[in-house]
Amino acid sequence: MSSNTIIEVKNLNLTKGRKKILDIEYFSLEEGEAVALIGPNGAGKSTFMQVLMLLQRPTGGELFFKGDRVDWKKPIAYRRRMAMVFQEPLLLDTTVYHNVASGLKLRGFKVDTIPARVNEWLGRLGISHLAGRQARYLSGGESQRVSLARALVLEPEVLFLDEPFVALDVPTRAALTAELARILRDTRITSVFVTHDYSEVPLLAETVTVLEQGRIIQQASPREIMTRPTSRTVASLVGVENMIPGKVVGTQDGVVFVQAGPHRIKSIAAVPVGTNVLILLRPEDIRIFKGVSRHGDNSFGGKVSELLPHNYLYKAVIDCGFPLIAFVNPEQVMGGEVLADNEITVQFSPDKVHLIGQYD
Ligand SMILES: Nc1ncnc2c1ncn2[C@@H]1O[C@H](COP(=O)(O)OP(=O)(O)OP(=O)(O)O)[C@@H](O)[C@H]1O
């Protein structure tokens, strides 16, 4: 533990009946750090966050808050140093102003400092004009702005966010995510948030903790998690849609050659010959050309077996001895270059090919 550690967890486990819900050997949260908790459904994200917020007592293990071992009989004093925002805005049936002010009174802030603090956070969240409005008449986006203001005005030592924007429409969600990111950057408040939407993660967090079946399976920066997932679970959480089984058949000067179906794929890696691997490749890293012609490394022919609109782009499933999913520019579709049943060439750079051990 460093002198900047806010929360530290050791050998923590939580069982319900005979089911082990959490089994966390070690986790720490440093001052000013923003951590995203991700994982498949039922991985234990919300439960872990509830334990960190001291709302659920673990079955075993230790939790330290700024070096103090938490006494689970008296969690209140620690809880008062944290703040939380949940999916559902938990607002009091009063005005926006009083919603934001109420926690300050409870936490013993000096009465004459309260209006300035409340007005500052109403302003920072763009809701000063709603101060006199009754909370029950607010829209979903406005309510979550109030929830954020209620939490941030307390100047908590840790801010917890459990999918705070999941119920909002896409533009509102994008706007609030960007504003929250700016606030986290400006205040350097220590935060932990749970999300299912990996696109939010690089904006809001500098560390990602991935949970699966109650255990931490990878912990790294958003970029590392995205480009170097260490398992199939992490890869699929971050949008790696191609996971092709193969076997390393050759190595040469920092590159390896992996046989996958009829093709030999080059990757920048150090893996011994004979190793069974999974080849991970993101759909956006694959280029497609009309017709069948070779363009160097990792270039081979295939046939478009399916073409579906995907946001602004198209998603193609290409049969090249194994199915490969690639994104296609609309111009290539409109121009007739890439259509269902067309023969095409795929190409991808060796440095976009990531290999993991094929163990699951
Ligand atoms: N009170 C309980 N009794 C029994 N099992 C529980 C209880 N609370 C949670 N669980 C189980 O613990 C596991 C973890 O649940 P949790 O809600 O923490 O996961 P999560 O990762 O947040 O899931 P999601 O992404 O679906 O929200 C799940 O299998 C859930 O069914």
Tab-separated table of N, CA, C and O in Angstrom, residues 143-195:
chain	number	residue	atom	x	y	z
A	143	SER	N	-32.670	14.659	-14.013
A	143	SER	CA	-32.598	13.985	-12.703
A	143	SER	C	-31.186	13.464	-12.431
A	143	SER	O	-30.677	13.578	-11.306
A	144	GLN	N	-30.539	12.915	-13.485
A	144	GLN	CA	-29.192	12.388	-13.247
A	144	GLN	C	-28.179	13.517	-13.040
A	144	GLN	O	-27.217	13.354	-12.309
A	145	ARG	N	-28.432	14.662	-13.650
A	145	ARG	CA	-27.565	15.822	-13.366
A	145	ARG	C	-27.703	16.213	-11.892
A	145	ARG	O	-26.706	16.538	-11.229
A	146	VAL	N	-28.954	16.152	-11.380
A	146	VAL	CA	-29.163	16.494	-9.964
A	146	VAL	C	-28.467	15.452	-9.076
A	146	VAL	O	-27.808	15.800	-8.086
A	147	SER	N	-28.593	14.184	-9.456
A	147	SER	CA	-27.931	13.124	-8.660
A	147	SER	C	-26.422	13.349	-8.621
A	147	SER	O	-25.787	13.174	-7.574
A	148	LEU	N	-25.855	13.724	-9.780
A	148	LEU	CA	-24.408	13.977	-9.812
A	148	LEU	C	-24.059	15.176	-8.937
A	148	LEU	O	-23.079	15.143	-8.185
A	149	ALA	N	-24.874	16.230	-9.020
A	149	ALA	CA	-24.614	17.423	-8.201
A	149	ALA	C	-24.711	17.074	-6.714
A	149	ALA	O	-23.878	17.509	-5.906
A	150	ARG	N	-25.714	16.261	-6.352
A	150	ARG	CA	-25.874	15.840	-4.937
A	150	ARG	C	-24.636	15.108	-4.441
A	150	ARG	O	-24.235	15.252	-3.288
A	151	ALA	N	-24.077	14.283	-5.321
A	151	ALA	CA	-22.904	13.497	-4.911
A	151	ALA	C	-21.649	14.372	-4.879
A	151	ALA	O	-20.890	14.349	-3.907
A	152	LEU	N	-21.444	15.161	-5.929
A	152	LEU	CA	-20.195	15.920	-6.053
A	152	LEU	C	-20.100	17.065	-5.054
A	152	LEU	O	-19.002	17.416	-4.604
A	153	VAL	N	-21.246	17.645	-4.682
A	153	VAL	CA	-21.226	18.770	-3.749
A	153	VAL	C	-20.648	18.354	-2.387
A	153	VAL	O	-20.128	19.168	-1.632
A	154	LEU	N	-20.710	17.055	-2.113
A	154	LEU	CA	-20.226	16.552	-0.814
A	154	LEU	C	-18.701	16.478	-0.759
A	154	LEU	O	-18.137	16.172	0.286
A	155	GLU	N	-18.060	16.731	-1.909
A	155	GLU	CA	-16.609	16.605	-2.010
A	155	GLU	C	-16.134	15.272	-1.412
A	155	GLU	O	-15.296	15.233	-0.501
A	156	PRO	N	-16.716	14.168	-1.930
A	156	PRO	CA	-16.384	12.857	-1.347
A	156	PRO	C	-14.938	12.465	-1.631
A	156	PRO	O	-14.351	12.935	-2.604
A	157	GLU	N	-14.426	11.580	-0.784
A	157	GLU	CA	-13.070	11.082	-1.044
A	157	GLU	C	-13.094	10.038	-2.156
A	157	GLU	O	-12.085	9.827	-2.818
A	158	VAL	N	-14.247	9.369	-2.316
A	158	VAL	CA	-14.434	8.456	-3.447
A	158	VAL	C	-15.851	8.638	-3.983
A	158	VAL	O	-16.814	8.707	-3.204
A	159	LEU	N	-15.964	8.677	-5.296
A	159	LEU	CA	-17.276	8.752	-5.942
A	159	LEU	C	-17.535	7.414	-6.634
A	159	LEU	O	-16.706	6.956	-7.419
A	160	PHE	N	-18.679	6.786	-6.321
A	160	PHE	CA	-19.050	5.523	-6.960
A	160	PHE	C	-20.204	5.752	-7.924
A	160	PHE	O	-21.185	6.420	-7.564
A	161	LEU	N	-20.079	5.179	-9.106
A	161	LEU	CA	-21.131	5.368	-10.119
A	161	LEU	C	-21.495	3.991	-10.681
A	161	LEU	O	-20.642	3.320	-11.273
A	162	ASP	N	-22.747	3.554	-10.458
A	162	ASP	CA	-23.161	2.245	-10.952
A	162	ASP	C	-24.075	2.440	-12.158
A	162	ASP	O	-25.262	2.708	-12.004
A	163	GLU	N	-23.509	2.342	-13.336
A	163	GLU	CA	-24.223	2.557	-14.606
A	163	GLU	C	-25.155	3.766	-14.544
A	163	GLU	O	-26.361	3.645	-14.782
A	164	PRO	N	-24.624	4.947	-14.238
A	164	PRO	CA	-25.491	6.087	-13.962
A	164	PRO	C	-26.306	6.571	-15.161
A	164	PRO	O	-27.361	7.157	-14.964
A	165	PHE	N	-25.844	6.291	-16.372
A	165	PHE	CA	-26.537	6.878	-17.528
A	165	PHE	C	-27.232	5.838	-18.402
A	165	PHE	O	-27.695	6.146	-19.491
A	166	VAL	N	-27.317	4.599	-17.911
A	166	VAL	CA	-27.783	3.505	-18.758
A	166	VAL	C	-29.240	3.703	-19.214
A	166	VAL	O	-29.612	3.286	-20.304
A	167	ALA	N	-30.051	4.379	-18.395
A	167	ALA	CA	-31.465	4.508	-18.749
A	167	ALA	C	-31.740	5.725	-19.647
A	167	ALA	O	-32.884	5.982	-19.997
A	168	LEU	N	-30.699	6.465	-20.016
A	168	LEU	CA	-30.920	7.707	-20.768
A	168	LEU	C	-30.829	7.464	-22.280
A	168	LEU	O	-30.194	6.510	-22.722
A	169	ASP	N	-31.449	8.377	-23.051
A	169	ASP	CA	-31.351	8.238	-24.507
A	169	ASP	C	-29.904	8.532	-24.947
A	169	ASP	O	-29.130	9.127	-24.206
A	170	VAL	N	-29.583	8.114	-26.166
A	170	VAL	CA	-28.176	8.136	-26.605
A	170	VAL	C	-27.542	9.541	-26.555
A	170	VAL	O	-26.465	9.702	-25.979
A	171	PRO	N	-28.191	10.602	-27.107
A	171	PRO	CA	-27.526	11.919	-27.051
A	171	PRO	C	-27.352	12.437	-25.624
A	171	PRO	O	-26.306	13.004	-25.292
A	172	THR	N	-28.365	12.226	-24.766
A	172	THR	CA	-28.265	12.694	-23.370
A	172	THR	C	-27.136	11.962	-22.663
A	172	THR	O	-26.339	12.538	-21.924
A	173	ARG	N	-27.070	10.676	-22.936
A	173	ARG	CA	-26.038	9.842	-22.323
A	173	ARG	C	-24.649	10.303	-22.752
A	173	ARG	O	-23.738	10.439	-21.926
A	174	ALA	N	-24.506	10.589	-24.045
A	174	ALA	CA	-23.199	11.025	-24.559
A	174	ALA	C	-22.817	12.373	-23.943
A	174	ALA	O	-21.667	12.580	-23.532
A	175	ALA	N	-23.788	13.282	-23.833
A	175	ALA	CA	-23.494	14.613	-23.279
A	175	ALA	C	-23.093	14.497	-21.811
A	175	ALA	O	-22.106	15.107	-21.362
A	176	LEU	N	-23.844	13.689	-21.047
A	176	LEU	CA	-23.532	13.559	-19.618
A	176	LEU	C	-22.210	12.845	-19.380
A	176	LEU	O	-21.457	13.200	-18.465
A	177	THR	N	-21.923	11.853	-20.221
A	177	THR	CA	-20.639	11.145	-20.082
A	177	THR	C	-19.488	12.123	-20.300
A	177	THR	O	-18.504	12.136	-19.541
A	178	ALA	N	-19.615	12.958	-21.339
A	178	ALA	CA	-18.543	13.919	-21.635
A	178	ALA	C	-18.400	14.933	-20.496
A	178	ALA	O	-17.289	15.292	-20.104
A	179	GLU	N	-19.542	15.366	-19.935
A	179	GLU	CA	-19.457	16.345	-18.830
A	179	GLU	C	-18.847	15.715	-17.582
A	179	GLU	O	-18.032	16.332	-16.902
A	180	LEU	N	-19.261	14.476	-17.305
A	180	LEU	CA	-18.689	13.800	-16.143
A	180	LEU	C	-17.185	13.614	-16.329
A	180	LEU	O	-16.398	13.826	-15.391
A	181	ALA	N	-16.774	13.271	-17.537
A	181	ALA	CA	-15.346	13.081	-17.814
A	181	ALA	C	-14.588	14.382	-17.534
A	181	ALA	O	-13.514	14.367	-16.929
A	182	ARG	N	-15.159	15.489	-17.950
A	182	ARG	CA	-14.494	16.787	-17.735
A	182	ARG	C	-14.396	17.079	-16.224
A	182	ARG	O	-13.346	17.498	-15.725
A	183	ILE	N	-15.480	16.794	-15.507
A	183	ILE	CA	-15.477	17.056	-14.056
A	183	ILE	C	-14.440	16.170	-13.352
A	183	ILE	O	-13.684	16.634	-12.500
A	184	LEU	N	-14.386	14.899	-13.752
A	184	LEU	CA	-13.411	13.992	-13.118
A	184	LEU	C	-11.992	14.460	-13.388
A	184	LEU	O	-11.128	14.406	-12.518
A	185	ARG	N	-11.769	14.946	-14.606
A	185	ARG	CA	-10.436	15.433	-14.970
A	185	ARG	C	-10.078	16.687	-14.173
A	185	ARG	O	-8.995	16.824	-13.632
A	186	ASP	N	-11.049	17.609	-14.071
A	186	ASP	CA	-10.783	18.889	-13.394
A	186	ASP	C	-10.601	18.712	-11.888
A	186	ASP	O	-9.767	19.367	-11.275
A	187	THR	N	-11.438	17.848	-11.287
A	187	THR	CA	-11.402	17.739	-9.814
A	187	THR	C	-10.407	16.680	-9.344
A	187	THR	O	-10.051	16.672	-8.171
A	188	ARG	N	-10.034	15.749	-10.248
A	188	ARG	CA	-9.186	14.601	-9.888
A	188	ARG	C	-9.807	13.803	-8.736
A	188	ARG	O	-9.101	13.212	-7.909
A	189	ILE	N	-11.116	13.786	-8.692
A	189	ILE	CA	-11.787	13.019	-7.633
A	189	ILE	C	-11.579	11.518	-7.903
A	189	ILE	O	-11.601	11.089	-9.057
A	190	THR	N	-11.336	10.768	-6.869
A	190	THR	CA	-11.143	9.326	-7.003
A	190	THR	C	-12.502	8.701	-7.319
A	190	THR	O	-13.492	9.010	-6.646
A	191	SER	N	-12.554	7.838	-8.327
A	191	SER	CA	-13.872	7.310	-8.694
A	191	SER	C	-13.798	5.864	-9.163
A	191	SER	O	-12.762	5.398	-9.649
A	192	VAL	N	-14.939	5.190	-8.967
A	192	VAL	CA	-15.096	3.814	-9.452
A	192	VAL	C	-16.434	3.764	-10.162
A	192	VAL	O	-17.435	4.192	-9.590
A	193	PHE	N	-16.453	3.309	-11.391
A	193	PHE	CA	-17.755	3.194	-12.043
A	193	PHE	C	-17.925	1.881	-12.770
A	193	PHE	O	-16.966	1.287	-13.244
A	194	VAL	N	-19.193	1.431	-12.768
A	194	VAL	CA	-19.541	0.183	-13.435
A	194	VAL	C	-20.211	0.530	-14.748
A	194	VAL	O	-21.052	1.424	-14.792
A	195	THR	N	-19.833	-0.137	-15.803
A	195	THR	CA	-20.517	0.082	-17.079
A	195	THR	C	-20.529	-1.187	-17.906
A	195	THR	O	-19.701	-2.071	-17.725
